[in-house]
Amino acid sequence: MKNSENSNHEKTSNGTNNKNLFVQPSSKAASELKDLFIDSLKDIFWAENALVGALPKMGANATAASLVSAIKEHLAVTKNQVLRLEKIFDLLGEKAEGKKCEAMSGLLKEGDSILEETMPGAVRDAGIIAASQKIEHYEIATYGTLVAFAKTLGENDVAKLLTQTLAEEKEADCVLNDIALNAVNIVAAK
Ligand code: FE
Ligand code: ZN
Ligand code: FE
Ligand code: FE
């Protein structure tokens, strides 16, 4: 919208041009960063548990030995990330519980469709890598934010634990990059 068109529109206190776009908070809305932090931990706790359930299927559909073993390795790492989150909830005096992560749910659905849409072999491997990297990038974004929240809140032990997971997600993304560059894409292009 052009600025000239806005002049007659009422502005809300936060400067938005259309008050119809403003979302009224629910009765349970977080008013403190700590609450948003806990909610975000519940979201990623759900997501990591969903991944523990989904990674075996990805591994079972991969062909390249390097990809199969990378997925197997990341499954073990992911199981440990679930335990680390349980430790984090414990440190914060909160109950370890998940809250459905719509983003991870969507990424996993997309991963399932990629399996249906590709023939087993190099092309399906390329699809599995693509889907897995979207998942790792989502996790990297999430843990990056969680580390920042933990530091802001002065939860330094929690920040350290979250930083370990962040490093593992970055490592997994690098491994997938290497596999894609070294093997799968070369074969898939033939
Ligand atoms: Fe993870
Ligand atoms: Zn999420
Ligand atoms: Fe998201
Ligand atoms: Fe991961």
mmCIF file of C-alpha atoms and ligand atoms in Angstrom, residues 51 74 78 81 136 139 169, ligand 4:
data_model
loop_
_atom_site.group_PDB
_atom_site.id
_atom_site.type_symbol
_atom_site.label_atom_id
_atom_site.label_comp_id
_atom_site.label_asym_id
_atom_site.label_seq_id
_atom_site.Cartn_x
_atom_site.Cartn_y
_atom_site.Cartn_z
ATOM 1 C CA LEU A 51 12.092 -36.813 14.922
ATOM 2 C CA HIS A 74 21.733 -38.421 14.039
ATOM 3 C CA THR A 78 18.529 -36.785 18.669
ATOM 4 C CA GLN A 81 18.885 -34.190 22.715
ATOM 5 C CA GLU A 136 18.120 -29.219 10.563
ATOM 6 C CA GLU A 139 16.297 -26.755 14.508
ATOM 7 C CA GLU A 169 22.384 -29.582 14.573
HETATM 8 FE FE FE B 4 18.727 -32.493 14.136
#
